[in-house]
mmCIF file of C-alpha atoms in Angstrom:
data_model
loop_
_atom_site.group_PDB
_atom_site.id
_atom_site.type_symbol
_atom_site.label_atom_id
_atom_site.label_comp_id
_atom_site.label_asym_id
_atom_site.label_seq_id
_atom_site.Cartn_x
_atom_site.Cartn_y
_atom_site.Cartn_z
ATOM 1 C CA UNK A 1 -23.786 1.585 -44.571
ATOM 2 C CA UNK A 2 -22.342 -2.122 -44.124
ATOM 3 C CA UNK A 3 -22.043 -2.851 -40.354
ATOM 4 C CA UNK A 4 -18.643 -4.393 -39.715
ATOM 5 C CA UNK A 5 -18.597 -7.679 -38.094
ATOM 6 C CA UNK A 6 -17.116 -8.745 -34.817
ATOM 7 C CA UNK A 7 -14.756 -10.722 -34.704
ATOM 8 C CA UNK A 8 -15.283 -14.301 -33.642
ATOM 9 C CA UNK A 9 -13.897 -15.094 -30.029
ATOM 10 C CA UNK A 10 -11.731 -18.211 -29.785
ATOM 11 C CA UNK A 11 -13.633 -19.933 -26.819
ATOM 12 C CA UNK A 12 -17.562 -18.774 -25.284
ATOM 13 C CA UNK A 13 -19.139 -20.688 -22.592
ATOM 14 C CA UNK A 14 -21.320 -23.075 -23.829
ATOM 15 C CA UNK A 15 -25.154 -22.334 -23.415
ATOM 16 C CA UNK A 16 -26.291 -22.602 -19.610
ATOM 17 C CA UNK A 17 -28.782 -21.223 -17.302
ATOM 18 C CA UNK A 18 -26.699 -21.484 -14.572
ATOM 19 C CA UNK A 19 -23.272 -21.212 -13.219
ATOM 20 C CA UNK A 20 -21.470 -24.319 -15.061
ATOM 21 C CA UNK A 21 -17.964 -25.948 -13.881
ATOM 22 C CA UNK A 22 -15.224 -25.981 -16.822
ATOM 23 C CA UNK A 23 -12.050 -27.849 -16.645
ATOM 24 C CA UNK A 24 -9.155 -25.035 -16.287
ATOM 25 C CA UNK A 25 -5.975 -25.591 -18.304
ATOM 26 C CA UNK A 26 -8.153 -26.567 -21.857
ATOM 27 C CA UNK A 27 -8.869 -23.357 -23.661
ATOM 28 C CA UNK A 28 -7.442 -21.115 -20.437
ATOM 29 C CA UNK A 29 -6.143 -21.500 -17.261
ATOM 30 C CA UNK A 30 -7.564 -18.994 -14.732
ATOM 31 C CA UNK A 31 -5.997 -16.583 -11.981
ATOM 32 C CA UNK A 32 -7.898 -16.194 -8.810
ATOM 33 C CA UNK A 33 -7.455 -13.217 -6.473
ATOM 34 C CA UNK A 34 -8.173 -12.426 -3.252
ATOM 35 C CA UNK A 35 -11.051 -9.729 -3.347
ATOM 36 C CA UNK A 36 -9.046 -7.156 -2.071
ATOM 37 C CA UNK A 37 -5.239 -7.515 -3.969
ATOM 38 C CA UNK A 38 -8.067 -8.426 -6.795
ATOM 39 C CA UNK A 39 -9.807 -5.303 -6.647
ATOM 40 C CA UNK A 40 -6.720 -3.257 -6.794
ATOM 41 C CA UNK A 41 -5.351 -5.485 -9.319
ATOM 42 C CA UNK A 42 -8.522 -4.765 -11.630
ATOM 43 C CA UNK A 43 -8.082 -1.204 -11.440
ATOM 44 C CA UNK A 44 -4.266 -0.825 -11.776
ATOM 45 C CA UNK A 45 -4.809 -2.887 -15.618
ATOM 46 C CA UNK A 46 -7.853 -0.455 -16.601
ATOM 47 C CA UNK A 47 -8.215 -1.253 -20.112
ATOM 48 C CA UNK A 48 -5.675 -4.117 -20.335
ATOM 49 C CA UNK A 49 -7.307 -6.468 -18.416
ATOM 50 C CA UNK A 50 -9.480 -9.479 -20.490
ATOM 51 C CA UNK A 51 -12.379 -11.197 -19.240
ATOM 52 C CA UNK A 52 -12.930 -11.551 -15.336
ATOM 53 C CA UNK A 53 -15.544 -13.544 -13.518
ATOM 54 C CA UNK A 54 -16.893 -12.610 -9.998
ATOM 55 C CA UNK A 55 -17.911 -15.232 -7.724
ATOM 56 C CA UNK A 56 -20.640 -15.074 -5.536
ATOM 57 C CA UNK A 57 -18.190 -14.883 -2.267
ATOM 58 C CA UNK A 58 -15.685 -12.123 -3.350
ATOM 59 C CA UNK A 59 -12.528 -13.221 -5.347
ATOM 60 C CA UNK A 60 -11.867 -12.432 -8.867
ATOM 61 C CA UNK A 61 -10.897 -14.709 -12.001
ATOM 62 C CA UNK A 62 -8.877 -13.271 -14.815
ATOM 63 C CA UNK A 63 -8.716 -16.114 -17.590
ATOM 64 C CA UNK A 64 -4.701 -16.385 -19.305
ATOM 65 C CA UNK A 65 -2.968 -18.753 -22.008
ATOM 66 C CA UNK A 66 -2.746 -21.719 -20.892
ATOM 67 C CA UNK A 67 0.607 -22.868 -18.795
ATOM 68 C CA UNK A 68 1.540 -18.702 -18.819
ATOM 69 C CA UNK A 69 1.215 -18.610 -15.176
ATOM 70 C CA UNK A 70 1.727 -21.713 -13.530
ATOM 71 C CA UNK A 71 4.910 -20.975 -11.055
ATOM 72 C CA UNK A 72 3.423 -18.092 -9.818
ATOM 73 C CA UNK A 73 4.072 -17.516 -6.071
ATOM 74 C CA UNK A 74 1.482 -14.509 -4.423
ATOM 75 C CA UNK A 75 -0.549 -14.009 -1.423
ATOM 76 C CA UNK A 76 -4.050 -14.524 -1.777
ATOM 77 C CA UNK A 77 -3.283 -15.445 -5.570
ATOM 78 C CA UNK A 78 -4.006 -19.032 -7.154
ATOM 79 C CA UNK A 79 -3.815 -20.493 -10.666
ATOM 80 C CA UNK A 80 -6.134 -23.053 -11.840
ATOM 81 C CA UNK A 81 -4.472 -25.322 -14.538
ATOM 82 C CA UNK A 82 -4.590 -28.961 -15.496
ATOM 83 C CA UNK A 83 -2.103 -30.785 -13.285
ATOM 84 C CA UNK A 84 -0.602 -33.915 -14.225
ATOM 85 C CA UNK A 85 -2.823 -36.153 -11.873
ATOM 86 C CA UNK A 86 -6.221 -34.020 -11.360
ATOM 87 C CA UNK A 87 -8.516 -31.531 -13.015
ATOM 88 C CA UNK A 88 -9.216 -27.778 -11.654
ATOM 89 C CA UNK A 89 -12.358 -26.672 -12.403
ATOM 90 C CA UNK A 90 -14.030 -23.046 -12.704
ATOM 91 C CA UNK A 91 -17.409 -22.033 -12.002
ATOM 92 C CA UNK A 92 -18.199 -20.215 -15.470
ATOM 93 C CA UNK A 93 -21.825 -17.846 -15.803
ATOM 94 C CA UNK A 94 -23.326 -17.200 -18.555
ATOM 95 C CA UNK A 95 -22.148 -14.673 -21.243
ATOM 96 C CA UNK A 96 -25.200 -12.595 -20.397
ATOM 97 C CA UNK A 97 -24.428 -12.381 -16.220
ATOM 98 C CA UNK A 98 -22.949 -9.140 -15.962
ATOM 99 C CA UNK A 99 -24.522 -7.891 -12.919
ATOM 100 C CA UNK A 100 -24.282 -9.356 -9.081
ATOM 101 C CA UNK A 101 -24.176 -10.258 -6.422
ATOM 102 C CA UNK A 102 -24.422 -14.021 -7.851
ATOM 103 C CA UNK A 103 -20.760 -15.040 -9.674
ATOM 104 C CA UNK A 104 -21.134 -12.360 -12.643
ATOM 105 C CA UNK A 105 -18.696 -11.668 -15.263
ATOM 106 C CA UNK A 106 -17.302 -8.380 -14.143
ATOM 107 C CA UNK A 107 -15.600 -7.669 -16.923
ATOM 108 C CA UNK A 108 -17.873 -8.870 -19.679
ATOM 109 C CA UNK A 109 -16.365 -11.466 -22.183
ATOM 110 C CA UNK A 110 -15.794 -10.249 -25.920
ATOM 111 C CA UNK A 111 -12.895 -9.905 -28.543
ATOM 112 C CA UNK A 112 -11.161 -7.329 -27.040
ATOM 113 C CA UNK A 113 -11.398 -8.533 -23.537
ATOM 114 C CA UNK A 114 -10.725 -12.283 -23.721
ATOM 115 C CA UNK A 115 -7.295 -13.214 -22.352
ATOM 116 C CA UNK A 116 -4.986 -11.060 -19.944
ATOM 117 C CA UNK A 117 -1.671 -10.610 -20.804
ATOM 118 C CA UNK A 118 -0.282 -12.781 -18.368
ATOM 119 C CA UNK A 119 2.648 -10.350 -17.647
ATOM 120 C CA UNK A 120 0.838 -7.777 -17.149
ATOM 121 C CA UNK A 121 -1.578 -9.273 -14.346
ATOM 122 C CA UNK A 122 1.641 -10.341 -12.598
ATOM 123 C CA UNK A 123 2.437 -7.122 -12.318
ATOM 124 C CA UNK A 124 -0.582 -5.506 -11.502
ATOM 125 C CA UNK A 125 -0.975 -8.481 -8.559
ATOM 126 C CA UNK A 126 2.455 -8.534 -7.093
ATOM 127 C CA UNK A 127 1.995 -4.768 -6.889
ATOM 128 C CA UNK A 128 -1.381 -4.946 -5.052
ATOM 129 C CA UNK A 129 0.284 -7.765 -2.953
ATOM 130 C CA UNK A 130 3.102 -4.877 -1.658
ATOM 131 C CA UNK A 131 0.099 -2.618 -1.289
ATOM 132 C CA UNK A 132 -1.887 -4.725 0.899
ATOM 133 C CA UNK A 133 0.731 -6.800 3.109
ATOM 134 C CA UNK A 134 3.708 -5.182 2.685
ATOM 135 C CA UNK A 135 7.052 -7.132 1.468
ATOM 136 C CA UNK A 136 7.223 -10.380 1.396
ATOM 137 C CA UNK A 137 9.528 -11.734 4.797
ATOM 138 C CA UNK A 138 12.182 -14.246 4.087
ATOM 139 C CA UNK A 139 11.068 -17.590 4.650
ATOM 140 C CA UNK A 140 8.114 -19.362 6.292
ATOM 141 C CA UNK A 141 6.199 -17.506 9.205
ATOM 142 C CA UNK A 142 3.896 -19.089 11.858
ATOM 143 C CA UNK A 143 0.899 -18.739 11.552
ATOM 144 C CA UNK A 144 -0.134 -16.529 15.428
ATOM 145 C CA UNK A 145 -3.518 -18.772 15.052
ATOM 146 C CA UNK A 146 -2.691 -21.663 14.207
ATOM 147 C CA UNK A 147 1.333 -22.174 15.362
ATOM 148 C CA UNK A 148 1.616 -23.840 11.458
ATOM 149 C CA UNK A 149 3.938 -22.942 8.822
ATOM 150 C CA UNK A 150 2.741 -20.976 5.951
ATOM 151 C CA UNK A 151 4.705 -19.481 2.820
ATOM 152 C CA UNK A 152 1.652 -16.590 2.666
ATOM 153 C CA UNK A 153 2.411 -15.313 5.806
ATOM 154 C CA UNK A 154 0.029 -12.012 6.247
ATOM 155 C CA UNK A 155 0.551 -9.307 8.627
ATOM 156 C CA UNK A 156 -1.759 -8.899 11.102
ATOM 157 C CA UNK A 157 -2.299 -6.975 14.200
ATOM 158 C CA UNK A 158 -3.222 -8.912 17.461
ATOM 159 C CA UNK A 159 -3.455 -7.660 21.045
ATOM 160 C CA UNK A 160 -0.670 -9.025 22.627
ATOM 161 C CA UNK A 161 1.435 -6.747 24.997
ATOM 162 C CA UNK A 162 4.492 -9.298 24.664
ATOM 163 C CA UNK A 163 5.323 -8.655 21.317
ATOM 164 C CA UNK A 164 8.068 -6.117 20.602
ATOM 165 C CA UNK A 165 7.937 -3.058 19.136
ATOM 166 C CA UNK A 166 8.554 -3.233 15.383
ATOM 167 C CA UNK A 167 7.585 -6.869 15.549
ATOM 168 C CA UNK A 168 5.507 -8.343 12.686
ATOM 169 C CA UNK A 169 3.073 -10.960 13.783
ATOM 170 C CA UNK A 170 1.705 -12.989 10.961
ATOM 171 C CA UNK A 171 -1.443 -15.272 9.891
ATOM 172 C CA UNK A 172 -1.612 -17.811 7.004
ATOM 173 C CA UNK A 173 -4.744 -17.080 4.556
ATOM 174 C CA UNK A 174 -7.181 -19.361 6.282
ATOM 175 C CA UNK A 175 -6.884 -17.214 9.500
ATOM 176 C CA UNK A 176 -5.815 -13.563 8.438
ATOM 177 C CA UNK A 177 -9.410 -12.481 8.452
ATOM 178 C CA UNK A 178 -9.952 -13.071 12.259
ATOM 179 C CA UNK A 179 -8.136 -10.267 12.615
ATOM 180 C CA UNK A 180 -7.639 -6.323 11.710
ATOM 181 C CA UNK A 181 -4.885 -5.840 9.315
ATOM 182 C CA UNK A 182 -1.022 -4.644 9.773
ATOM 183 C CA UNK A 183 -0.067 -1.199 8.839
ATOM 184 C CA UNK A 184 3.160 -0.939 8.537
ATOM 185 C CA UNK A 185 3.849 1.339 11.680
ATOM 186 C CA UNK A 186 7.643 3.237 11.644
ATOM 187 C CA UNK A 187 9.675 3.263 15.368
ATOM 188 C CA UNK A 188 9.505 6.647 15.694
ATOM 189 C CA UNK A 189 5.490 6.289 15.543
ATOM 190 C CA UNK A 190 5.946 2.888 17.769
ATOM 191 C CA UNK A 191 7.720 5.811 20.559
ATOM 192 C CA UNK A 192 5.095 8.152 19.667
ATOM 193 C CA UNK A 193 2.038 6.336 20.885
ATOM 194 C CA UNK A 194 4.695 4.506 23.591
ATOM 195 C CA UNK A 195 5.452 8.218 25.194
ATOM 196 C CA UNK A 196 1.928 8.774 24.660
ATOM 197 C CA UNK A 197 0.833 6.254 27.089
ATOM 198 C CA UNK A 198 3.022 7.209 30.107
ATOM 199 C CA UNK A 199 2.432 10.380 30.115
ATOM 200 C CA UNK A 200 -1.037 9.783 31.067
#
């Protein structure tokens, strides 16, 4: 019995020992998620998601076509492309790190998972971005911490007995994880735990 070949890959790391930088927006530009929208993200495409690398700290890195996702606009979500006056680069493992916790390829490279479908990962990380922080508010938010504007405003919950009930109190990305975060909470579970209090 003949064994049938695999199909070549377009692009493979070159050889390394180590974690190497590669320019993004040459054979792929790169989508980097927050670990958890990424997490969620990963497991909503199943088997439609192409090669991801895990880095050492957490976030995930789903390679696309080049220029497929460059006006994207997500929490927690960045592209990596070639801009017009500076190169983005992307720590890249070997083909043969599959395993953590050092930056592993977490879904392993090969012909049928290479490139994500670009729509598809939208998808799969707007929905996780609902999931996690609820819809998007209108506008820029400050940021509770740092009194800044941000336009990734992320709910978060704070002790503070000024704020009003129903009240979303936000963070920008830098300073979300000093704090617990938001679940969206309905008024009639605001009155709940309100009534809840004085009648102690």
């Amino acid at each position: 019995m003949i064994a049938t070949p695999q199909p070549a890959l377009p692009w493979t790391p070159p050889p390394a020992v180590d974690v190497e930088a590669l320019p993004a927006g040459k054979w792929w530009d790169a989508v980097k998620a927050a670990p958890n929208v990424g997490e969620r993200a990963l497991k909503a495409l199943g088997d439609e998601t192409g090669a991801v690398i895990q880095d050492k700290h957490g976030p995930l890195y789903w390679l696309v076509a080049v220029g497929s996702a460059t006006s994207w606009h997500l929490r927690q979500v960045r592209v990596l492309t070639e801009l017009a006056d500076e190169k983005t680069y992307l720590g890249v493992p070997p083909v043969s790190w599959t395993e953590g916790p050092e930056t592993h390829w977490r879904v392993p490279l090969a012909a049928d998972h290479y490139l994500t479908d670009a729509g598809k990962l939208w998808e799969a990380l707007a929905e996780a971005d609902r999931a996690e922080y609820g819809r998007m508010p209108e506008g820029r938010q400050l940021c509770y911490r740092c009194k800044l504007p941000t336009d990734e405003p992320i709910p978060v919950d704070v002790e503070d007995s000024s704020s009003a009930v129903g009240k979303v109190t936000y963070a920008c990305p830098t300073h979300a994880p000093l704090y617990s975060k938001r679940r969206p909470r309905s008024l009639s579970a605001a009155a709940a735990e309100h009534e809840g209090r004085r009648s102690r």
